[in-house]
Structures are given as C-alpha cells and as structure tokens.
mmCIF file of C-alpha atoms and ligand atoms in Angstrom:
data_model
loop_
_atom_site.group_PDB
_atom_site.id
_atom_site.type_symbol
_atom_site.label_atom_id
_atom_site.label_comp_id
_atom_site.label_asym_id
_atom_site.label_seq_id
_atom_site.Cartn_x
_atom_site.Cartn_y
_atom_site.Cartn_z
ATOM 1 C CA UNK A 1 0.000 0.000 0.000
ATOM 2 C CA UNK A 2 1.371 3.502 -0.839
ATOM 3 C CA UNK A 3 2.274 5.553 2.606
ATOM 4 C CA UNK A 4 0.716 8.458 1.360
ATOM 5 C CA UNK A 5 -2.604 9.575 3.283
ATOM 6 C CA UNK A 6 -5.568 10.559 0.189
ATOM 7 C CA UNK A 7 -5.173 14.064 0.942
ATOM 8 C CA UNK A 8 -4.696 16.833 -1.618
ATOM 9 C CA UNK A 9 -1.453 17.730 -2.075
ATOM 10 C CA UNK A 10 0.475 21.013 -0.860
ATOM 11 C CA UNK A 11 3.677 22.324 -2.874
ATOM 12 C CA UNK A 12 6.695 24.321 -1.529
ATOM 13 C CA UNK A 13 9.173 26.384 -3.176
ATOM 14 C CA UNK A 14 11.861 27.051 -1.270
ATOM 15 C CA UNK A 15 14.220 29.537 -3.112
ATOM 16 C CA UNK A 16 17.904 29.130 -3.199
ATOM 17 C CA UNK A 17 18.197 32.889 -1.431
ATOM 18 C CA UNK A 18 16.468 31.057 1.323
ATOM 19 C CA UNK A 19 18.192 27.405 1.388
ATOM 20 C CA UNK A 20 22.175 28.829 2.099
ATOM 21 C CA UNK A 21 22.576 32.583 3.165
ATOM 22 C CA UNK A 22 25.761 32.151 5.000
ATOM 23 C CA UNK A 23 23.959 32.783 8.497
ATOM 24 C CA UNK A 24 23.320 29.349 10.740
ATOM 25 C CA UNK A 25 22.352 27.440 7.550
ATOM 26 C CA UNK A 26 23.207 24.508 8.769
ATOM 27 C CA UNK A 27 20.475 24.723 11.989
ATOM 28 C CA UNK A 28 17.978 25.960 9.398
ATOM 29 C CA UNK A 29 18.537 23.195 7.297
ATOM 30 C CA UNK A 30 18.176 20.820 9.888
ATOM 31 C CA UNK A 31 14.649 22.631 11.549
ATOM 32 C CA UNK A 32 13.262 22.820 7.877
ATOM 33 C CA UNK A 33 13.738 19.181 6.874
ATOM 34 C CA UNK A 34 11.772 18.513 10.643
ATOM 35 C CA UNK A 35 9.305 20.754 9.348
ATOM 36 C CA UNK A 36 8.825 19.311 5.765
ATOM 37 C CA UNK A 37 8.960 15.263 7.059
ATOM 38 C CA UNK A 38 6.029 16.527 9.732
ATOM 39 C CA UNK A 39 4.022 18.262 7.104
ATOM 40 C CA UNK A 40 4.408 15.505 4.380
ATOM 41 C CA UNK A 41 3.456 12.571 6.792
ATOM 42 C CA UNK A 42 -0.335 14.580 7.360
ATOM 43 C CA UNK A 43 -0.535 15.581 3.275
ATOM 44 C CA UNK A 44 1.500 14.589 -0.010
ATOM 45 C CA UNK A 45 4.051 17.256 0.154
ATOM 46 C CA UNK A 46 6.406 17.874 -3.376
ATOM 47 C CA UNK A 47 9.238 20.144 -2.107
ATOM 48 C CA UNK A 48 11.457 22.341 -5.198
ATOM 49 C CA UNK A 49 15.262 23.588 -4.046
ATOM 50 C CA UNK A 50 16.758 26.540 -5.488
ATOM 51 C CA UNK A 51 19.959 27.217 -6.562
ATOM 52 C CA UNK A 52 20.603 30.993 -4.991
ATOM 53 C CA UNK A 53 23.807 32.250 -5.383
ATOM 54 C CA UNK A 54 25.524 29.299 -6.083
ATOM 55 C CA UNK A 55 23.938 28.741 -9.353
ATOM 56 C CA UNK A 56 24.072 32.460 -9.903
ATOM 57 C CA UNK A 57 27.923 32.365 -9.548
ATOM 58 C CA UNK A 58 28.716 29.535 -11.720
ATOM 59 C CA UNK A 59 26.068 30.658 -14.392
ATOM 60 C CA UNK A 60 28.536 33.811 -13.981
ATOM 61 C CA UNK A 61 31.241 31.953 -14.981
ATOM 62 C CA UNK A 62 29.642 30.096 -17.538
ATOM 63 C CA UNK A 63 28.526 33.060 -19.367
ATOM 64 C CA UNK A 64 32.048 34.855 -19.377
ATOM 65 C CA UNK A 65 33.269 31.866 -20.948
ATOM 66 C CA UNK A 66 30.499 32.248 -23.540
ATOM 67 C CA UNK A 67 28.677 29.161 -22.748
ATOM 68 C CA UNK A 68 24.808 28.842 -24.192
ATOM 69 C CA UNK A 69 21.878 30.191 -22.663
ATOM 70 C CA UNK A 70 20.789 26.598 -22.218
ATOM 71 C CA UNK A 71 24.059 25.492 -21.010
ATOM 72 C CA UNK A 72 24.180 27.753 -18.330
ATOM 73 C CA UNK A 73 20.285 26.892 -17.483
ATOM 74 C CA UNK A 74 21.929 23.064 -16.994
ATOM 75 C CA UNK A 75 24.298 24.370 -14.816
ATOM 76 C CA UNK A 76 21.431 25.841 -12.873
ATOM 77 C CA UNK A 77 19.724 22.805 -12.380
ATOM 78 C CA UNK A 78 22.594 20.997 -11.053
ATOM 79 C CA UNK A 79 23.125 23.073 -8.349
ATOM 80 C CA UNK A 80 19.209 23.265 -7.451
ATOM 81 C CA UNK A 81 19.577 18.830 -7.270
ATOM 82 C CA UNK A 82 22.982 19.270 -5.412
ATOM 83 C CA UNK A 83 20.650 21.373 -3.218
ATOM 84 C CA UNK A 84 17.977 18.944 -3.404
ATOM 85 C CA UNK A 85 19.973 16.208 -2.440
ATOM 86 C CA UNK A 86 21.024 17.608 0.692
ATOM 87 C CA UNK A 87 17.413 18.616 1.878
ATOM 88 C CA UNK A 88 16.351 14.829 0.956
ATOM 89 C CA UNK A 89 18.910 13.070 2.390
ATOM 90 C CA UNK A 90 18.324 15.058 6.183
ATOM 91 C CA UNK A 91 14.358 14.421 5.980
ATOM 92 C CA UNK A 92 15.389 10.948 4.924
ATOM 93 C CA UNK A 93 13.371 7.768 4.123
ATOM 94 C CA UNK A 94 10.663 7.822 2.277
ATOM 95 C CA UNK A 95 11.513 10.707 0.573
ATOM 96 C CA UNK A 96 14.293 9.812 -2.148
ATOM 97 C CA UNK A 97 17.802 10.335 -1.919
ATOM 98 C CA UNK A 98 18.097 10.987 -5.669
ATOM 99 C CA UNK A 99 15.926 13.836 -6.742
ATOM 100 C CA UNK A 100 13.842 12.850 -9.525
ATOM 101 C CA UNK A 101 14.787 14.577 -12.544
ATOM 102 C CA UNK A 102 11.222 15.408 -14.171
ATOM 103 C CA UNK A 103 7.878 16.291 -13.287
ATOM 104 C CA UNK A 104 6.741 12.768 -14.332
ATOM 105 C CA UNK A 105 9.284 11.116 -11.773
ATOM 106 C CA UNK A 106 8.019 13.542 -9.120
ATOM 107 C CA UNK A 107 4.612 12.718 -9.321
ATOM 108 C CA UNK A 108 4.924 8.942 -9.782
ATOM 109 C CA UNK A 109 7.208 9.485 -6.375
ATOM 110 C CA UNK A 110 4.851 11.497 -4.535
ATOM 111 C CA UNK A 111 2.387 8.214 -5.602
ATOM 112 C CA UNK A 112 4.640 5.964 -3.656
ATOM 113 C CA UNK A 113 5.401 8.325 -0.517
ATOM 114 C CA UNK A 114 6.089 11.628 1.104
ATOM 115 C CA UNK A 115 7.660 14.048 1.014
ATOM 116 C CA UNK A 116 9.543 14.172 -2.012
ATOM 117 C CA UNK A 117 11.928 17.297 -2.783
ATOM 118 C CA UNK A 118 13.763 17.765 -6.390
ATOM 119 C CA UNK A 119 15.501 20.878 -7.796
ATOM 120 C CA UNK A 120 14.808 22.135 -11.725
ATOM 121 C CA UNK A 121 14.007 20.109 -14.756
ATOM 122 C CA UNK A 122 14.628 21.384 -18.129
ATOM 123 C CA UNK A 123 16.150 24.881 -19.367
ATOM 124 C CA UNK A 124 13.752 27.702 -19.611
ATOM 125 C CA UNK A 125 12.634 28.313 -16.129
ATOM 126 C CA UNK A 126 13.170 28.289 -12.541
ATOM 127 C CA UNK A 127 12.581 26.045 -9.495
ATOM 128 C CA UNK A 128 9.092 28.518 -8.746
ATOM 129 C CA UNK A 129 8.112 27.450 -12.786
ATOM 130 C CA UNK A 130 8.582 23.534 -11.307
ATOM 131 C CA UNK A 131 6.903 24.021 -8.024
ATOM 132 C CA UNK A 132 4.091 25.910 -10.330
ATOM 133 C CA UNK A 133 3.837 22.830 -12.762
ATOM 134 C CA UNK A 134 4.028 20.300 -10.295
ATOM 135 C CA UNK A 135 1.027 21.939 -8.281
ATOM 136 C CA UNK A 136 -0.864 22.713 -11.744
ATOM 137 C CA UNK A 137 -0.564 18.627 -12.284
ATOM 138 C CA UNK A 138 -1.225 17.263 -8.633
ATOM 139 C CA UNK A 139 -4.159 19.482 -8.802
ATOM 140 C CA UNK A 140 -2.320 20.685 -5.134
ATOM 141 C CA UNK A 141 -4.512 22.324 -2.494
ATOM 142 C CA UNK A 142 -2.641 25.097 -2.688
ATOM 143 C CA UNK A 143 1.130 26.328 -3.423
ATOM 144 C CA UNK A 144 3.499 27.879 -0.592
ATOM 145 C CA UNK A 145 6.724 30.191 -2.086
ATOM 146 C CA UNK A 146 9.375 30.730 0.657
ATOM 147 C CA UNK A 147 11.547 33.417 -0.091
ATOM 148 C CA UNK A 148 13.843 36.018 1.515
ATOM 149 C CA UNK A 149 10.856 38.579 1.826
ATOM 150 C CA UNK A 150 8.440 38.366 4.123
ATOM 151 C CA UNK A 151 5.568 39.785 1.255
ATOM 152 C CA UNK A 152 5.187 40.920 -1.394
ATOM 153 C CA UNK A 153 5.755 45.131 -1.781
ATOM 154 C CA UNK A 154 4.367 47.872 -4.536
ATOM 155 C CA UNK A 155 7.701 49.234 -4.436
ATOM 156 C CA UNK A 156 11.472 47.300 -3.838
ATOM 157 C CA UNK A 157 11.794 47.807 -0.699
ATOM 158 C CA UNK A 158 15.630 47.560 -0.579
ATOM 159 C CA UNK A 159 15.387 51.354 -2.704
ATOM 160 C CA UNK A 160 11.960 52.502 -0.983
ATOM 161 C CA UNK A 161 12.195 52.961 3.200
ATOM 162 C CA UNK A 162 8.023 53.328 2.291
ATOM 163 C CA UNK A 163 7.268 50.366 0.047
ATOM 164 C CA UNK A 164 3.819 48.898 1.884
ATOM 165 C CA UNK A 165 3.657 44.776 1.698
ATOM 166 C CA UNK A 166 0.714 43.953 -0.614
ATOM 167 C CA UNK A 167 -1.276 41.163 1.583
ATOM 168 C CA UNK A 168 -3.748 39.952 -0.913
ATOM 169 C CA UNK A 169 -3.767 40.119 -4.766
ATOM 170 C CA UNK A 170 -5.492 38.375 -7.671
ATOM 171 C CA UNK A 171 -3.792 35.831 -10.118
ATOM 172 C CA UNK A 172 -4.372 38.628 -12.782
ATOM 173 C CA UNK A 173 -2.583 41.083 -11.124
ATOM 174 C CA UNK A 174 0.095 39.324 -9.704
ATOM 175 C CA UNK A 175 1.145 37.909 -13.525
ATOM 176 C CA UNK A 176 1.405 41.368 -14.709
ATOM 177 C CA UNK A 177 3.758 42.390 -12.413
ATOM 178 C CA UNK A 178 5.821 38.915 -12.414
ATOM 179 C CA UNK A 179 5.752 40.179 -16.163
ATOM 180 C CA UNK A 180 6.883 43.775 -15.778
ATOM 181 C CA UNK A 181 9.797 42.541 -13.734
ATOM 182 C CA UNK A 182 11.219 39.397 -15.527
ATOM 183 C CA UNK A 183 12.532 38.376 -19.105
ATOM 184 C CA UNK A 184 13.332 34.563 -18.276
ATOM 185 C CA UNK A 185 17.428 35.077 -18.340
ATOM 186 C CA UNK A 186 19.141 32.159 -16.547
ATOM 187 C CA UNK A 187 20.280 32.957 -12.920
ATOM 188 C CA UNK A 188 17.607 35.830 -12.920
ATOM 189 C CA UNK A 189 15.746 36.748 -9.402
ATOM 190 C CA UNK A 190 12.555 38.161 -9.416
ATOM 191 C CA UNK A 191 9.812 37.586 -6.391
ATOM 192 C CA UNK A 192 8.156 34.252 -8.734
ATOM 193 C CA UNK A 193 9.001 32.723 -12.587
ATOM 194 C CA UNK A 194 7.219 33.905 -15.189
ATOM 195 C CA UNK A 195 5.943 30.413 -16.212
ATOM 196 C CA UNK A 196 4.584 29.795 -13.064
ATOM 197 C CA UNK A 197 2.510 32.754 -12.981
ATOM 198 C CA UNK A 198 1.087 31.851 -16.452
ATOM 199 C CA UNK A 199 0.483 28.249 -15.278
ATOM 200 C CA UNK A 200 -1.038 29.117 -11.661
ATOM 201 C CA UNK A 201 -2.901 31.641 -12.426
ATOM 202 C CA UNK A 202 -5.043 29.707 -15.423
ATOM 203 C CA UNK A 203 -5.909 27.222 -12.824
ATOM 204 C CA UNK A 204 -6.031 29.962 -9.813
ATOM 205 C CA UNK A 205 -4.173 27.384 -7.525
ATOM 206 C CA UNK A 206 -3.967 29.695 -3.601
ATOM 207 C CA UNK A 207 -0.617 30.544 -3.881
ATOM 208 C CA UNK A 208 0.743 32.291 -0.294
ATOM 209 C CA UNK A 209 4.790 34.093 -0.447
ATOM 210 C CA UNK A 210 6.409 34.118 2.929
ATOM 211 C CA UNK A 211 9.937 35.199 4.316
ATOM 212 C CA UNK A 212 11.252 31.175 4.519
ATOM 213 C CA UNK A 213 13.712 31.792 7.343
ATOM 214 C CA UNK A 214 10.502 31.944 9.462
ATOM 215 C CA UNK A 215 9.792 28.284 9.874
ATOM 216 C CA UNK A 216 6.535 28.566 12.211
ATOM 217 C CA UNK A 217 4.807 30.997 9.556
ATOM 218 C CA UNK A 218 5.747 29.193 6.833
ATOM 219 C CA UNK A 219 4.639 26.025 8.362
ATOM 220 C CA UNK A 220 1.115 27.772 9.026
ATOM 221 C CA UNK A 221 1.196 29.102 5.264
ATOM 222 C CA UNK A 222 1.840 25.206 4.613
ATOM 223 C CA UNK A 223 -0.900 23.772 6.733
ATOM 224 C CA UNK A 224 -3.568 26.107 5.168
ATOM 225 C CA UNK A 225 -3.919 28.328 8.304
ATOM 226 C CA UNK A 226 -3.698 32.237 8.482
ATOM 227 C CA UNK A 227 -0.048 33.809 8.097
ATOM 228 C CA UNK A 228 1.595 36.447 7.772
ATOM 229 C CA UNK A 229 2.584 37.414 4.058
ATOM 230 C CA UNK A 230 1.078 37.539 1.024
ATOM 231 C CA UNK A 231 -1.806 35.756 -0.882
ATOM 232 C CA UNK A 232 -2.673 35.456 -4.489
ATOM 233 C CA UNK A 233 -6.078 34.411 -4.627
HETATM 234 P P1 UTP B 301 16.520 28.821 -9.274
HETATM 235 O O1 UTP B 301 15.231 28.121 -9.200
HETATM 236 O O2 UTP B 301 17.395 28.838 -8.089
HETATM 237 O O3 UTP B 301 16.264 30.302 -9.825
HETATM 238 O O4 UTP B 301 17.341 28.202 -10.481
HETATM 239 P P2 UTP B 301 16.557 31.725 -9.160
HETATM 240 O O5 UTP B 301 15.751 32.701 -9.934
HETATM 241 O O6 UTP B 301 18.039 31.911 -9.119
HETATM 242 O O7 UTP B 301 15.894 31.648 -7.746
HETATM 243 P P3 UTP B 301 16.487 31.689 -6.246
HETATM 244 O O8 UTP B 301 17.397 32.860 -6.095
HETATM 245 O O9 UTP B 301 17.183 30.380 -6.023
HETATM 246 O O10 UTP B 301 15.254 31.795 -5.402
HETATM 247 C C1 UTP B 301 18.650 28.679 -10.818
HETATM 248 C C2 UTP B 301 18.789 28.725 -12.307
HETATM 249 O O11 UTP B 301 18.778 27.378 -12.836
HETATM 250 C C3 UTP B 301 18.113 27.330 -14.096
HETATM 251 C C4 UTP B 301 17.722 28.787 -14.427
HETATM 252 O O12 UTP B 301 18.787 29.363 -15.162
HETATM 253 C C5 UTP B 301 17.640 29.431 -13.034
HETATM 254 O O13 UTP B 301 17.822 30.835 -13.099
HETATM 255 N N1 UTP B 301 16.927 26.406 -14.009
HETATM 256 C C6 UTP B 301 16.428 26.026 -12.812
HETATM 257 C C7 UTP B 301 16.357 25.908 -15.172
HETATM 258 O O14 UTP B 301 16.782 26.248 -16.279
HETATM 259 N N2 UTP B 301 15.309 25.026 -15.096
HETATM 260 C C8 UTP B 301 14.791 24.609 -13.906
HETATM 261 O O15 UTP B 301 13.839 23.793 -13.885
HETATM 262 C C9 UTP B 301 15.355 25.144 -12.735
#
C-alpha cells in the first residue's frame, strides 16, 4: 500500500536565497527538513530547491566563458539537485535520496510516498516554474513560495524605506507584475518565474509568499492556516 494519506497535495518552493545565506544554515537546514517530514506525513508534500547564489555564480562563470543560454540553465539545475539532495537526504526515508529529474518522476514518487523534494528540470525556467507545474498537475490544495521577503511590496523595498507589503492580490494582477519585472534570463531573481505565474494563475491554484527563514509561519502558510505574508487568490 502507498504511505501516502488521500489528501490533496500542498507544494513548496523554497528559493535558493532562502536554502544557504551564509547565516546558521546549517540549523535551518536541519529545523526545515523537521518541518517538511512533519508536514508531508499529514498531506503529499512535493518540495522544489533553489539554486541561490551558487547557481548564480557559476552561471557567472559560464557566461564569461560564452557558454549557451541553455548550457548555463543546466548548470542551474545541477546546483538546485545538489541542493535537493542535501534537503532529501536530512528528511530521509521515504523521501528519495536521488531527486527525480522530471515532473513525471516527481509525481509517480509522490504516488509511492512523502515528502519528495527535487531541484529544476529542463532549461527555460526556474525552481518557482517547477513548483508551479508540479502543483498545476497534482491538482495541489494550494502552493506555498518561501523566499527572503516576508511579502510581497508595490515598491522594492531595498530602494523605498516606504514600500507597503501587498497582503492579498489576484492571479491577474500578480502575472502582470511577475511580467513587468522578468525576461526569463538564466540565474535571474525576481519575487516568482514567469511560467509559473502563467500556469497558476489559469488554474487559480492559492498561492501564499512568505519570508522562509521563518519556519513557524511558513509552516502555518503550509498547513492552510492564516499567516503572515502575502496571498494570491
Ligand atoms: P533557481 O530556481 O534557483 O532560480 O534556479 P533563481 O531565480 O536563481 O531563484 P532563487 O534565487 O534560487 O530563489 C537557478 C537557475 O537554474 C536554471 C535557471 O537558469 C535558473 O535561473 N533552471 C532552474 C532551469 O533552467 N530550469 C529549472 O527547472 C530550474
């Protein structure tokens, strides 16, 4: 019998930003995979790694040594599994050691238990366009991005001491803006993927963003209970 309880499943995104900052990753590492083999015992739970700075710097290199744009999106991808893998590994069995590679694998995984947590597939997007798909195709209860905001702003804050979070916004509104900022460029860092917009917002899948260094708030956003943050609706 599969040891996953008929539930709807719940997605995460947890950005690369997020996963190593240089500050006590290691005992946020260790509190998040608690956190994600809890959650994904009560509900089928598909976890996405990104590749942060990391990936950013060797897509650096890459590109001053005049690699492709898709080579350097493979590069990408191998540090969101090397990621991956070391999230897996710590929440342990069930979940597989060896991130699956596709969105096909992930799914048939998620079939057999949970959690399960895997880093990009193919060129062309980012670990947010996989969590999107994946939740888009488990028809997921709803889709949690953690990030290294705590919302969602009108302005960047970093430049505006008087950007104001935006709690709540529709699908519509929230694709125009992913659109305004973004142009798909490998190693690019905007607040969600452009192709996960596009694909969430067709099906209008609850989609909540939350600062992912806050591990009880997150968990809350995960467990379908109010947070603090921002929801696209
Ligand atoms: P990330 O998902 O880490 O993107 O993938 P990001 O925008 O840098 O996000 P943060 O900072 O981690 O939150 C890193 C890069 O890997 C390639 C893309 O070039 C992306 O920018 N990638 C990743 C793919 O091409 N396909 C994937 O499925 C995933």
């Amino acid at each position: 019998m599969p040891d996953v309880p008929a539930k709807k499943a719940i997605v995460l995104s947890i950005g690369g930003s997020v996963f190593r900052t240089g500050e006590d990753d290691v005992a946020y590492l260790e509190h998040l995979a608690d956190l994600v083999r809890r959650v994904g015992k009560r509900q089928p739970l598909a976890v996405t790694v990104g590749g942060g700075r990391t990936a950013r710097e060797y897509i650096g290199i890459g590109r001053e040594l005049g690699l492709t744009e898709i080579e350097l999106d493979e590069i990408g991808i191998d540090v969101t599994r090397l990621h991956a893998r070391i999230l897996a590994a710590r929440v342990g069995p069930p979940t597989p050691s060896h991130p699956p590679t596709t969105l096909a694998e992930a799914v048939l995984e998620l079939r057999h238990g949970s959690p399960v947590v895997l880093g990009g597939t193919e060129p062309g997007h980012t670990t947010d366009g996989v969590a999107a798909l994946l939740a888009v195709r488990l028809r997921a209860a709803r889709l949690v991005n953690a990030t290294n905001v705590d919302a969602l702003y009108d302005h960047d804050p970093k430049l505006d001491p008087k950007a104001l979070p935006i709690r709540r916004i529709s699908w519509p509104q929230f694709r125009e803006l992913v659109h305004a900022q973004s142009d798909g460029q490998p190693g690019q860092q905007f607040l969600f993927d452009r192709l996960g917009a596009d694909q969430l917002a067709r099906v209008r899948i609850p989609t909540a963003i939350v600062f992912g260094r806050d591990l009880p708030n997150l968990e809350k956003a995960l467990l379908g209970r109010s947070f603090l943050g921002t929801e696209i609706s």
